[in-house]
Amino acid sequence: MNKSLLIIILLLLPGLVFAQNYVGYTIRGEIKGAPDGNVYILKMFNGDTLNRGVISSGKFTIEKNEKFSGDVTVLCINENRIFSNLFIEPGVITITGEYSKPSTIQASGTPSNDAWILYQKNVAPYNQKIDNLGAAYRVEKDPAKKNAINQERGKAYDDFYTFKKEFAYKYNNTIIAPMFLSAGTGYLDYKGLKELLAKLDPKTPENWYTNRLLERADIMSRCDYGKVAPDFTLKDPYGKKITLSSLRGQVVLIDFWASWCAPCRAENKNVVELYKKYNPKGFTVMSVSIDEDKNKWVEAVEKDNLPWKNQVSSLVGWECPVAKMYGLGYGMTGVPYSMLLDKEGKVCGYNLRGEELKAKLVELFGE
């Protein structure tokens, strides 16, 4: 962890010092009927190889006896992915099952792996209900009945997500907790992230998901309400450099979007309307595209009739350094994503869209 993260933990989150437990791990597997060859442990998020070994007569052992960060992985034998959600953490992990019946394969022996077995058993009814409603919706012809089924399915999804959150709170000493809770945190401001982190057991061994939450908290601490937003410079479609601080003196909406993002394109209509109304009073927009294709970006700007000149992009997609600097991260937050700055460049609004953005501008400028 870098220095800023340690400051966050030690000063801003008193009492929340996550465990740095590097006792190593051992994975002992016995997969009946598995072919001889190689065994790989791949990082779930991006497919990177974390460790590997050799399997013979269905048995294998993989060890690591040095510093490591816990993670969620996929177990592969030769070229086949046979088991997902294998939690790598300190201790001895036992994997058993039959190669020809992947559903029988499970991992046990450490807190996260044991909790995952419980999760799979308890979540099954929620998944089954959602599947059944989905099947009923597809075959139903009557519009009124389809609508009723769709509403019931929506409630089933709400129940499912509530269950996941409650499970994470109950087993907050496992990697499952930050894995579940880190998804879709884009709506959380700095205060919300601190509250979420406080729900995690500080004795949980260091892991990739908790580290991501800590990194995002570190970023959001610098983009908190009342703070001057980090300055940046990016190029417009014509190669001209535009710097955020050059817009000081105006109320600025920093709007992260992409040509392929349907909700972004829909929100553009609202922003255009508000821009036309409040630009004469001192409101402007800095649109930061996370596109990779310049032509699609420019085409979307033209098609949506975006009147402001501050259209910029690094054209590197989710790797956009400005997006990262403002807390936008693949798998945790999505687009549209925005921050509203007052005339002094200080953050005064976060992820405001639709009526919320309109209400804030009314507050700042009046009707």
CSV table of C-alpha atoms in Angstrom, one decimal:
chain,number,residue,atom,x,y,z
A,1,MET,CA,0.0,0.0,0.0
A,2,ASN,CA,1.3,3.5,-0.7
A,3,LYS,CA,1.7,6.3,1.8
A,4,SER,CA,-1.6,8.0,1.1
A,5,LEU,CA,-3.5,4.8,1.7
A,6,LEU,CA,-1.8,4.3,5.0
A,7,ILE,CA,-2.7,7.9,6.0
A,8,ILE,CA,-6.3,7.1,5.1
A,9,ILE,CA,-6.3,4.0,7.3
A,10,LEU,CA,-4.5,5.5,10.2
A,11,LEU,CA,-5.9,9.0,10.3
A,12,LEU,CA,-9.3,9.1,8.6
A,13,LEU,CA,-10.5,5.6,9.5
A,14,PRO,CA,-9.6,5.2,13.1
A,15,GLY,CA,-9.6,1.6,14.3
A,16,LEU,CA,-9.8,0.3,10.8
A,17,VAL,CA,-6.4,-1.3,10.2
A,18,PHE,CA,-6.8,-4.3,8.0
A,19,ALA,CA,-4.6,-7.3,8.7
A,20,GLN,CA,-1.3,-7.8,7.0
A,21,ASN,CA,-1.2,-11.5,7.4
A,22,TYR,CA,1.3,-13.2,5.1
A,23,VAL,CA,1.5,-16.7,6.6
A,24,GLY,CA,1.2,-18.3,3.1
A,25,TYR,CA,-1.3,-20.8,1.7
A,26,THR,CA,-1.4,-24.4,0.6
A,27,ILE,CA,-3.9,-25.8,-1.9
A,28,ARG,CA,-4.4,-29.5,-1.8
A,29,GLY,CA,-6.6,-30.9,-4.5
A,30,GLU,CA,-8.1,-34.3,-5.4
A,31,ILE,CA,-10.2,-34.2,-8.5
A,32,LYS,CA,-11.4,-37.6,-9.5
A,33,GLY,CA,-11.1,-38.4,-13.2
A,34,ALA,CA,-9.0,-35.3,-13.9
A,35,PRO,CA,-6.4,-35.7,-16.7
A,36,ASP,CA,-2.7,-35.4,-15.9
A,37,GLY,CA,-1.1,-32.1,-16.8
A,38,ASN,CA,-0.9,-28.5,-15.4
A,39,VAL,CA,-3.0,-26.7,-12.9
A,40,TYR,CA,-3.4,-22.9,-13.0
A,41,ILE,CA,-4.9,-20.5,-10.5
A,42,LEU,CA,-6.1,-17.5,-12.5
A,43,LYS,CA,-7.2,-14.1,-11.1
A,44,MET,CA,-11.0,-13.8,-11.5
A,45,PHE,CA,-11.0,-10.1,-12.4
A,46,ASN,CA,-8.5,-10.1,-15.3
A,47,GLY,CA,-7.3,-13.7,-15.9
A,48,ASP,CA,-3.7,-13.2,-14.7
A,49,THR,CA,-2.0,-16.3,-13.5
A,50,LEU,CA,-1.4,-16.2,-9.7
A,51,ASN,CA,0.1,-19.7,-9.2
A,52,ARG,CA,0.5,-23.0,-11.0
A,53,GLY,CA,1.3,-26.6,-10.3
A,54,VAL,CA,1.2,-30.2,-11.8
A,55,ILE,CA,-1.7,-32.6,-11.4
A,56,SER,CA,-1.2,-36.4,-11.5
A,57,SER,CA,-3.8,-39.1,-10.9
A,58,GLY,CA,-6.2,-36.3,-9.9
A,59,LYS,CA,-4.0,-35.0,-7.1
A,60,PHE,CA,-2.1,-31.7,-6.9
A,61,THR,CA,-0.5,-29.3,-4.4
A,62,ILE,CA,0.1,-25.6,-4.9
A,63,GLU,CA,1.9,-23.5,-2.3
A,64,LYS,CA,3.0,-20.0,-1.7
A,65,ASN,CA,5.2,-19.2,1.3
A,66,GLU,CA,5.9,-15.5,0.8
A,67,LYS,CA,4.0,-12.2,0.9
A,68,PHE,CA,0.8,-12.2,-1.1
A,69,SER,CA,-2.5,-10.5,-1.3
A,70,GLY,CA,-5.7,-12.5,-1.1
A,71,ASP,CA,-7.9,-12.8,-4.2
A,72,VAL,CA,-10.8,-14.6,-5.9
A,73,THR,CA,-9.7,-17.0,-8.6
A,74,VAL,CA,-10.6,-19.6,-11.1
A,75,LEU,CA,-9.1,-23.1,-11.0
A,76,CYS,CA,-8.0,-24.5,-14.4
A,77,ILE,CA,-6.7,-27.9,-15.4
A,78,ASN,CA,-4.8,-27.7,-18.6
A,79,GLU,CA,-7.1,-25.5,-20.8
A,80,ASN,CA,-10.3,-26.1,-18.9
A,81,ARG,CA,-11.8,-23.8,-16.3
A,82,ILE,CA,-13.3,-26.2,-13.9
A,83,PHE,CA,-14.0,-24.2,-10.7
A,84,SER,CA,-14.8,-20.5,-10.1
A,85,ASN,CA,-14.8,-18.5,-6.9
A,86,LEU,CA,-11.7,-20.1,-5.3
A,87,PHE,CA,-10.7,-17.8,-2.6
A,88,ILE,CA,-6.9,-17.5,-2.1
A,89,GLU,CA,-6.1,-16.6,1.5
A,90,PRO,CA,-3.9,-17.8,4.4
A,91,GLY,CA,-4.3,-21.4,5.4
A,92,VAL,CA,-4.8,-24.8,3.9
A,93,ILE,CA,-7.4,-25.0,1.2
A,94,THR,CA,-8.8,-28.4,0.2
A,95,ILE,CA,-10.4,-28.9,-3.2
A,96,THR,CA,-12.4,-32.1,-3.9
A,97,GLY,CA,-14.9,-33.2,-6.5
A,98,GLU,CA,-15.3,-35.0,-9.9
A,99,TYR,CA,-13.8,-33.7,-13.1
A,100,SER,CA,-16.8,-34.9,-15.1
A,101,LYS,CA,-19.2,-33.2,-12.7
A,102,PRO,CA,-18.0,-29.6,-12.1
A,103,SER,CA,-21.0,-29.0,-9.8
A,104,THR,CA,-19.4,-31.4,-7.2
A,105,ILE,CA,-16.2,-29.5,-7.0
A,106,GLN,CA,-15.8,-27.3,-3.9
A,107,ALA,CA,-13.1,-25.7,-1.8
A,108,SER,CA,-13.0,-25.7,2.0
A,109,GLY,CA,-10.7,-25.1,4.9
A,110,THR,CA,-10.4,-21.3,5.1
A,111,PRO,CA,-13.0,-18.7,6.1
A,112,SER,CA,-13.9,-17.4,2.7
A,113,ASN,CA,-14.1,-20.8,1.0
A,114,ASP,CA,-16.2,-22.3,3.8
A,115,ALA,CA,-18.5,-19.2,3.7
A,116,TRP,CA,-18.9,-19.6,-0.1
A,117,ILE,CA,-20.3,-23.1,0.4
A,118,LEU,CA,-22.9,-21.7,2.7
A,119,TYR,CA,-23.6,-18.8,0.3
A,120,GLN,CA,-24.3,-21.2,-2.6
A,121,LYS,CA,-26.7,-23.2,-0.6
A,122,ASN,CA,-28.6,-20.2,0.7
A,123,VAL,CA,-28.7,-18.2,-2.6
A,124,ALA,CA,-30.1,-21.1,-4.6
A,125,PRO,CA,-33.8,-20.3,-3.9
A,126,TYR,CA,-33.3,-16.7,-5.0
A,127,ASN,CA,-31.6,-17.8,-8.2
A,128,GLN,CA,-34.3,-20.4,-8.9
A,129,LYS,CA,-37.1,-17.8,-8.4
A,130,ILE,CA,-35.5,-15.4,-10.8
A,131,ASP,CA,-34.9,-18.1,-13.4
A,132,ASN,CA,-38.5,-19.3,-13.1
A,133,LEU,CA,-39.9,-15.8,-13.5
A,134,GLY,CA,-37.6,-15.2,-16.4
A,135,ALA,CA,-38.9,-18.3,-18.2
A,136,ALA,CA,-42.5,-17.4,-17.4
A,137,TYR,CA,-42.0,-13.9,-18.8
A,138,ARG,CA,-40.5,-15.2,-22.1
A,139,VAL,CA,-43.5,-17.5,-22.8
A,140,GLU,CA,-46.3,-15.2,-21.6
A,141,LYS,CA,-48.2,-13.5,-24.4
A,142,ASP,CA,-50.7,-11.4,-22.5
A,143,PRO,CA,-49.2,-7.8,-22.0
A,144,ALA,CA,-50.8,-7.3,-18.6
A,145,LYS,CA,-49.6,-10.6,-17.3
A,146,LYS,CA,-46.1,-10.0,-18.7
A,147,ASN,CA,-46.0,-6.7,-16.9
A,148,ALA,CA,-47.1,-8.3,-13.6
A,149,ILE,CA,-44.4,-11.0,-14.0
A,150,ASN,CA,-41.8,-8.4,-14.8
A,151,GLN,CA,-42.7,-6.5,-11.6
A,152,GLU,CA,-42.5,-9.6,-9.6
A,153,ARG,CA,-39.1,-10.4,-11.1
A,154,GLY,CA,-37.9,-6.9,-10.2
A,155,LYS,CA,-38.8,-7.6,-6.6
A,156,ALA,CA,-37.1,-11.0,-6.8
A,157,TYR,CA,-33.9,-9.2,-7.9
A,158,ASP,CA,-34.2,-6.7,-5.0
A,159,ASP,CA,-34.5,-9.6,-2.6
A,160,PHE,CA,-31.5,-11.3,-4.1
A,161,TYR,CA,-29.3,-8.1,-3.8
A,162,THR,CA,-30.5,-7.6,-0.2
A,163,PHE,CA,-29.6,-11.2,0.6
A,164,LYS,CA,-26.1,-10.7,-0.9
A,165,LYS,CA,-25.5,-7.5,1.2
A,166,GLU,CA,-26.7,-9.1,4.4
A,167,PHE,CA,-24.5,-12.1,3.8
A,168,ALA,CA,-21.5,-9.8,3.3
A,169,TYR,CA,-22.3,-8.0,6.6
A,170,LYS,CA,-22.6,-11.4,8.4
A,171,TYR,CA,-19.4,-12.8,7.0
A,172,ASN,CA,-17.4,-9.6,7.0
A,173,ASN,CA,-14.2,-11.3,7.9
A,174,THR,CA,-14.0,-12.9,4.4
A,175,ILE,CA,-13.0,-11.8,1.0
A,176,ILE,CA,-16.7,-12.3,0.0
A,177,ALA,CA,-17.6,-9.2,1.9
A,178,PRO,CA,-15.5,-6.7,0.0
A,179,MET,CA,-16.1,-8.6,-3.3
A,180,PHE,CA,-19.9,-8.2,-2.9
A,181,LEU,CA,-19.8,-4.7,-1.4
A,182,SER,CA,-17.3,-3.1,-3.9
A,183,ALA,CA,-19.5,-3.7,-6.9
A,184,GLY,CA,-21.4,-0.7,-8.0
A,185,THR,CA,-20.0,1.8,-5.4
A,186,GLY,CA,-20.1,4.6,-7.9
A,187,TYR,CA,-23.0,6.2,-6.1
A,188,LEU,CA,-21.1,6.5,-2.8
A,189,ASP,CA,-19.3,9.7,-1.9
A,190,TYR,CA,-16.3,9.8,0.5
A,191,LYS,CA,-18.6,9.6,3.6
A,192,GLY,CA,-20.4,6.6,2.2
A,193,LEU,CA,-17.2,4.8,1.4
A,194,LYS,CA,-15.9,5.3,5.0
A,195,GLU,CA,-19.2,3.8,6.3
A,196,LEU,CA,-18.9,0.8,4.0
A,197,LEU,CA,-15.3,0.2,5.0
A,198,ALA,CA,-16.3,0.3,8.6
A,199,LYS,CA,-18.5,-2.7,8.1
A,200,LEU,CA,-15.6,-4.9,7.1
A,201,ASP,CA,-13.7,-6.8,9.8
A,202,PRO,CA,-10.3,-5.2,10.3
A,203,LYS,CA,-8.8,-8.6,10.9
A,204,THR,CA,-9.5,-9.8,7.4
A,205,PRO,CA,-6.2,-10.7,5.6
A,206,GLU,CA,-5.2,-8.2,3.0
A,207,ASN,CA,-7.0,-8.8,-0.3
A,208,TRP,CA,-7.4,-7.3,-3.7
A,209,TYR,CA,-11.0,-6.2,-3.2
A,210,THR,CA,-10.5,-4.4,0.1
A,211,ASN,CA,-7.4,-2.7,-1.4
A,212,ARG,CA,-9.6,-1.4,-4.2
A,213,LEU,CA,-12.1,0.0,-1.8
A,214,LEU,CA,-9.2,1.7,0.2
A,215,GLU,CA,-7.7,3.1,-3.0
A,216,ARG,CA,-11.1,4.5,-4.0
A,217,ALA,CA,-11.6,6.0,-0.5
A,218,ASP,CA,-8.2,7.6,-0.9
A,219,ILE,CA,-9.2,9.1,-4.2
A,220,MET,CA,-12.6,10.3,-3.0
A,221,SER,CA,-11.0,12.0,0.0
A,222,ARG,CA,-9.4,14.3,-2.5
A,223,CYS,CA,-12.7,14.9,-4.3
A,224,ASP,CA,-14.8,15.4,-1.2
A,225,TYR,CA,-17.4,18.2,-0.8
A,226,GLY,CA,-15.8,21.6,-0.3
A,227,LYS,CA,-12.4,20.6,-1.7
A,228,VAL,CA,-10.9,22.0,-4.9
A,229,ALA,CA,-11.2,19.3,-7.5
A,230,PRO,CA,-7.9,17.9,-8.9
A,231,ASP,CA,-6.8,19.8,-12.0
A,232,PHE,CA,-6.2,18.1,-15.3
A,233,THR,CA,-5.5,18.7,-19.0
A,234,LEU,CA,-6.8,16.7,-21.9
A,235,LYS,CA,-7.1,17.2,-25.6
A,236,ASP,CA,-10.3,17.9,-27.6
A,237,PRO,CA,-11.0,16.1,-30.9
A,238,TYR,CA,-8.8,18.7,-32.8
A,239,GLY,CA,-5.8,18.2,-30.5
A,240,LYS,CA,-6.3,21.4,-28.5
A,241,LYS,CA,-5.4,21.1,-24.8
A,242,ILE,CA,-8.1,22.1,-22.4
A,243,THR,CA,-7.4,22.5,-18.7
A,244,LEU,CA,-10.1,22.2,-16.0
A,245,SER,CA,-8.8,25.2,-14.0
A,246,SER,CA,-9.1,27.4,-17.1
A,247,LEU,CA,-12.9,27.2,-16.5
A,248,ARG,CA,-12.6,28.7,-13.0
A,249,GLY,CA,-15.2,31.3,-12.3
A,250,GLN,CA,-18.0,29.2,-13.8
A,251,VAL,CA,-20.0,26.4,-12.3
A,252,VAL,CA,-18.6,23.3,-14.0
A,253,LEU,CA,-20.1,19.8,-14.5
A,254,ILE,CA,-17.3,17.3,-15.1
A,255,ASP,CA,-19.2,14.6,-17.0
A,256,PHE,CA,-17.6,11.2,-17.6
A,257,TRP,CA,-19.4,9.4,-20.5
A,258,ALA,CA,-18.9,7.2,-23.6
A,259,SER,CA,-20.5,6.9,-27.0
A,260,TRP,CA,-21.5,3.3,-26.3
A,261,CYS,CA,-23.2,4.1,-23.0
A,262,ALA,CA,-27.0,4.3,-23.5
A,263,PRO,CA,-27.7,5.9,-20.1
A,264,CYS,CA,-25.0,8.6,-20.9
A,265,ARG,CA,-26.6,9.4,-24.2
A,266,ALA,CA,-30.0,9.7,-22.6
A,267,GLU,CA,-28.7,12.0,-19.8
A,268,ASN,CA,-27.0,14.2,-22.5
A,269,LYS,CA,-30.5,15.4,-23.5
A,270,ASN,CA,-31.1,16.6,-19.9
A,271,VAL,CA,-27.6,18.3,-19.7
A,272,VAL,CA,-28.0,20.0,-23.0
A,273,GLU,CA,-31.3,21.5,-21.8
A,274,LEU,CA,-29.8,22.7,-18.5
A,275,TYR,CA,-26.7,24.1,-20.3
A,276,LYS,CA,-28.9,26.2,-22.6
A,277,LYS,CA,-30.8,27.6,-19.7
A,278,TYR,CA,-27.9,28.2,-17.3
A,279,ASN,CA,-24.9,28.8,-19.4
A,280,PRO,CA,-25.7,32.6,-19.7
A,281,LYS,CA,-25.6,32.6,-15.9
A,282,GLY,CA,-22.2,30.9,-15.6
A,283,PHE,CA,-22.8,27.2,-16.0
A,284,THR,CA,-20.7,25.0,-18.3
A,285,VAL,CA,-19.7,21.4,-18.9
A,286,MET,CA,-16.4,19.5,-19.3
A,287,SER,CA,-17.2,16.2,-21.0
A,288,VAL,CA,-14.6,13.5,-20.5
A,289,SER,CA,-15.1,10.6,-22.8
A,290,ILE,CA,-13.8,7.2,-21.9
A,291,ASP,CA,-14.0,6.1,-25.5
A,292,GLU,CA,-11.2,4.4,-27.4
A,293,ASP,CA,-12.5,5.1,-30.9
A,294,LYS,CA,-12.1,8.7,-31.8
A,295,ASN,CA,-14.6,8.5,-34.7
A,296,LYS,CA,-17.4,7.1,-32.5
A,297,TRP,CA,-16.7,9.7,-29.9
A,298,VAL,CA,-16.9,12.6,-32.3
A,299,GLU,CA,-20.0,11.1,-34.0
A,300,ALA,CA,-21.8,10.8,-30.7
A,301,VAL,CA,-20.9,14.5,-29.8
A,302,GLU,CA,-22.4,15.6,-33.1
A,303,LYS,CA,-25.4,13.3,-33.0
A,304,ASP,CA,-26.4,14.4,-29.5
A,305,ASN,CA,-25.8,18.1,-30.4
A,306,LEU,CA,-23.6,18.8,-27.5
A,307,PRO,CA,-23.1,22.6,-27.6
A,308,TRP,CA,-20.2,23.1,-25.2
A,309,LYS,CA,-16.7,23.1,-26.6
A,310,ASN,CA,-15.1,21.3,-23.6
A,311,GLN,CA,-15.1,17.8,-25.2
A,312,VAL,CA,-12.0,15.9,-24.2
A,313,SER,CA,-10.6,12.4,-24.0
A,314,SER,CA,-7.4,10.4,-23.6
A,315,LEU,CA,-8.9,7.7,-25.9
A,316,VAL,CA,-7.7,4.9,-23.7
A,317,GLY,CA,-11.0,3.7,-22.4
A,318,TRP,CA,-11.2,2.7,-18.7
A,319,GLU,CA,-7.5,3.4,-18.4
A,320,CYS,CA,-8.1,7.2,-18.7
A,321,PRO,CA,-5.8,8.7,-16.0
A,322,VAL,CA,-8.3,11.5,-15.3
A,323,ALA,CA,-11.2,9.1,-14.8
A,324,LYS,CA,-9.0,7.1,-12.4
A,325,MET,CA,-8.0,10.3,-10.6
A,326,TYR,CA,-11.7,11.1,-10.0
A,327,GLY,CA,-12.6,7.6,-8.8
A,328,LEU,CA,-13.9,6.0,-11.9
A,329,GLY,CA,-12.9,2.3,-12.0
A,330,TYR,CA,-14.0,-0.6,-14.1
A,331,GLY,CA,-16.1,-3.1,-12.0
A,332,MET,CA,-16.7,-0.6,-9.2
A,333,THR,CA,-18.3,2.4,-10.9
A,334,GLY,CA,-19.9,3.0,-14.3
A,335,VAL,CA,-20.8,5.9,-16.5
A,336,PRO,CA,-22.5,8.3,-16.5
A,337,TYR,CA,-20.4,9.6,-13.6
A,338,SER,CA,-20.0,13.3,-12.7
A,339,MET,CA,-19.0,15.9,-10.2
A,340,LEU,CA,-20.3,19.5,-10.0
A,341,LEU,CA,-17.8,22.3,-9.1
A,342,ASP,CA,-18.7,25.7,-7.9
A,343,LYS,CA,-17.1,28.9,-9.2
A,344,GLU,CA,-14.0,28.4,-7.0
A,345,GLY,CA,-13.5,24.9,-8.4
A,346,LYS,CA,-14.7,23.2,-5.2
A,347,VAL,CA,-16.9,20.1,-5.3
A,348,CYS,CA,-20.5,20.9,-4.5
A,349,GLY,CA,-22.3,18.0,-6.1
A,350,TYR,CA,-21.6,14.4,-6.8
A,351,ASN,CA,-23.2,12.1,-9.4
A,352,LEU,CA,-26.2,14.5,-9.9
A,353,ARG,CA,-28.4,13.6,-12.8
A,354,GLY,CA,-31.9,14.4,-14.0
A,355,GLU,CA,-34.0,16.3,-11.5
A,356,GLU,CA,-31.2,16.2,-8.9
A,357,LEU,CA,-28.9,18.2,-11.2
A,358,LYS,CA,-31.7,20.6,-12.1
A,359,ALA,CA,-32.5,21.2,-8.5
A,360,LYS,CA,-28.8,21.9,-7.6
A,361,LEU,CA,-28.5,24.4,-10.5
A,362,VAL,CA,-31.7,26.1,-9.3
A,363,GLU,CA,-30.2,26.3,-5.9
A,364,LEU,CA,-27.0,27.9,-7.3
A,365,PHE,CA,-28.5,30.2,-9.9
A,366,GLY,CA,-32.2,30.4,-9.1
A,367,GLU,CA,-35.0,29.7,-11.6
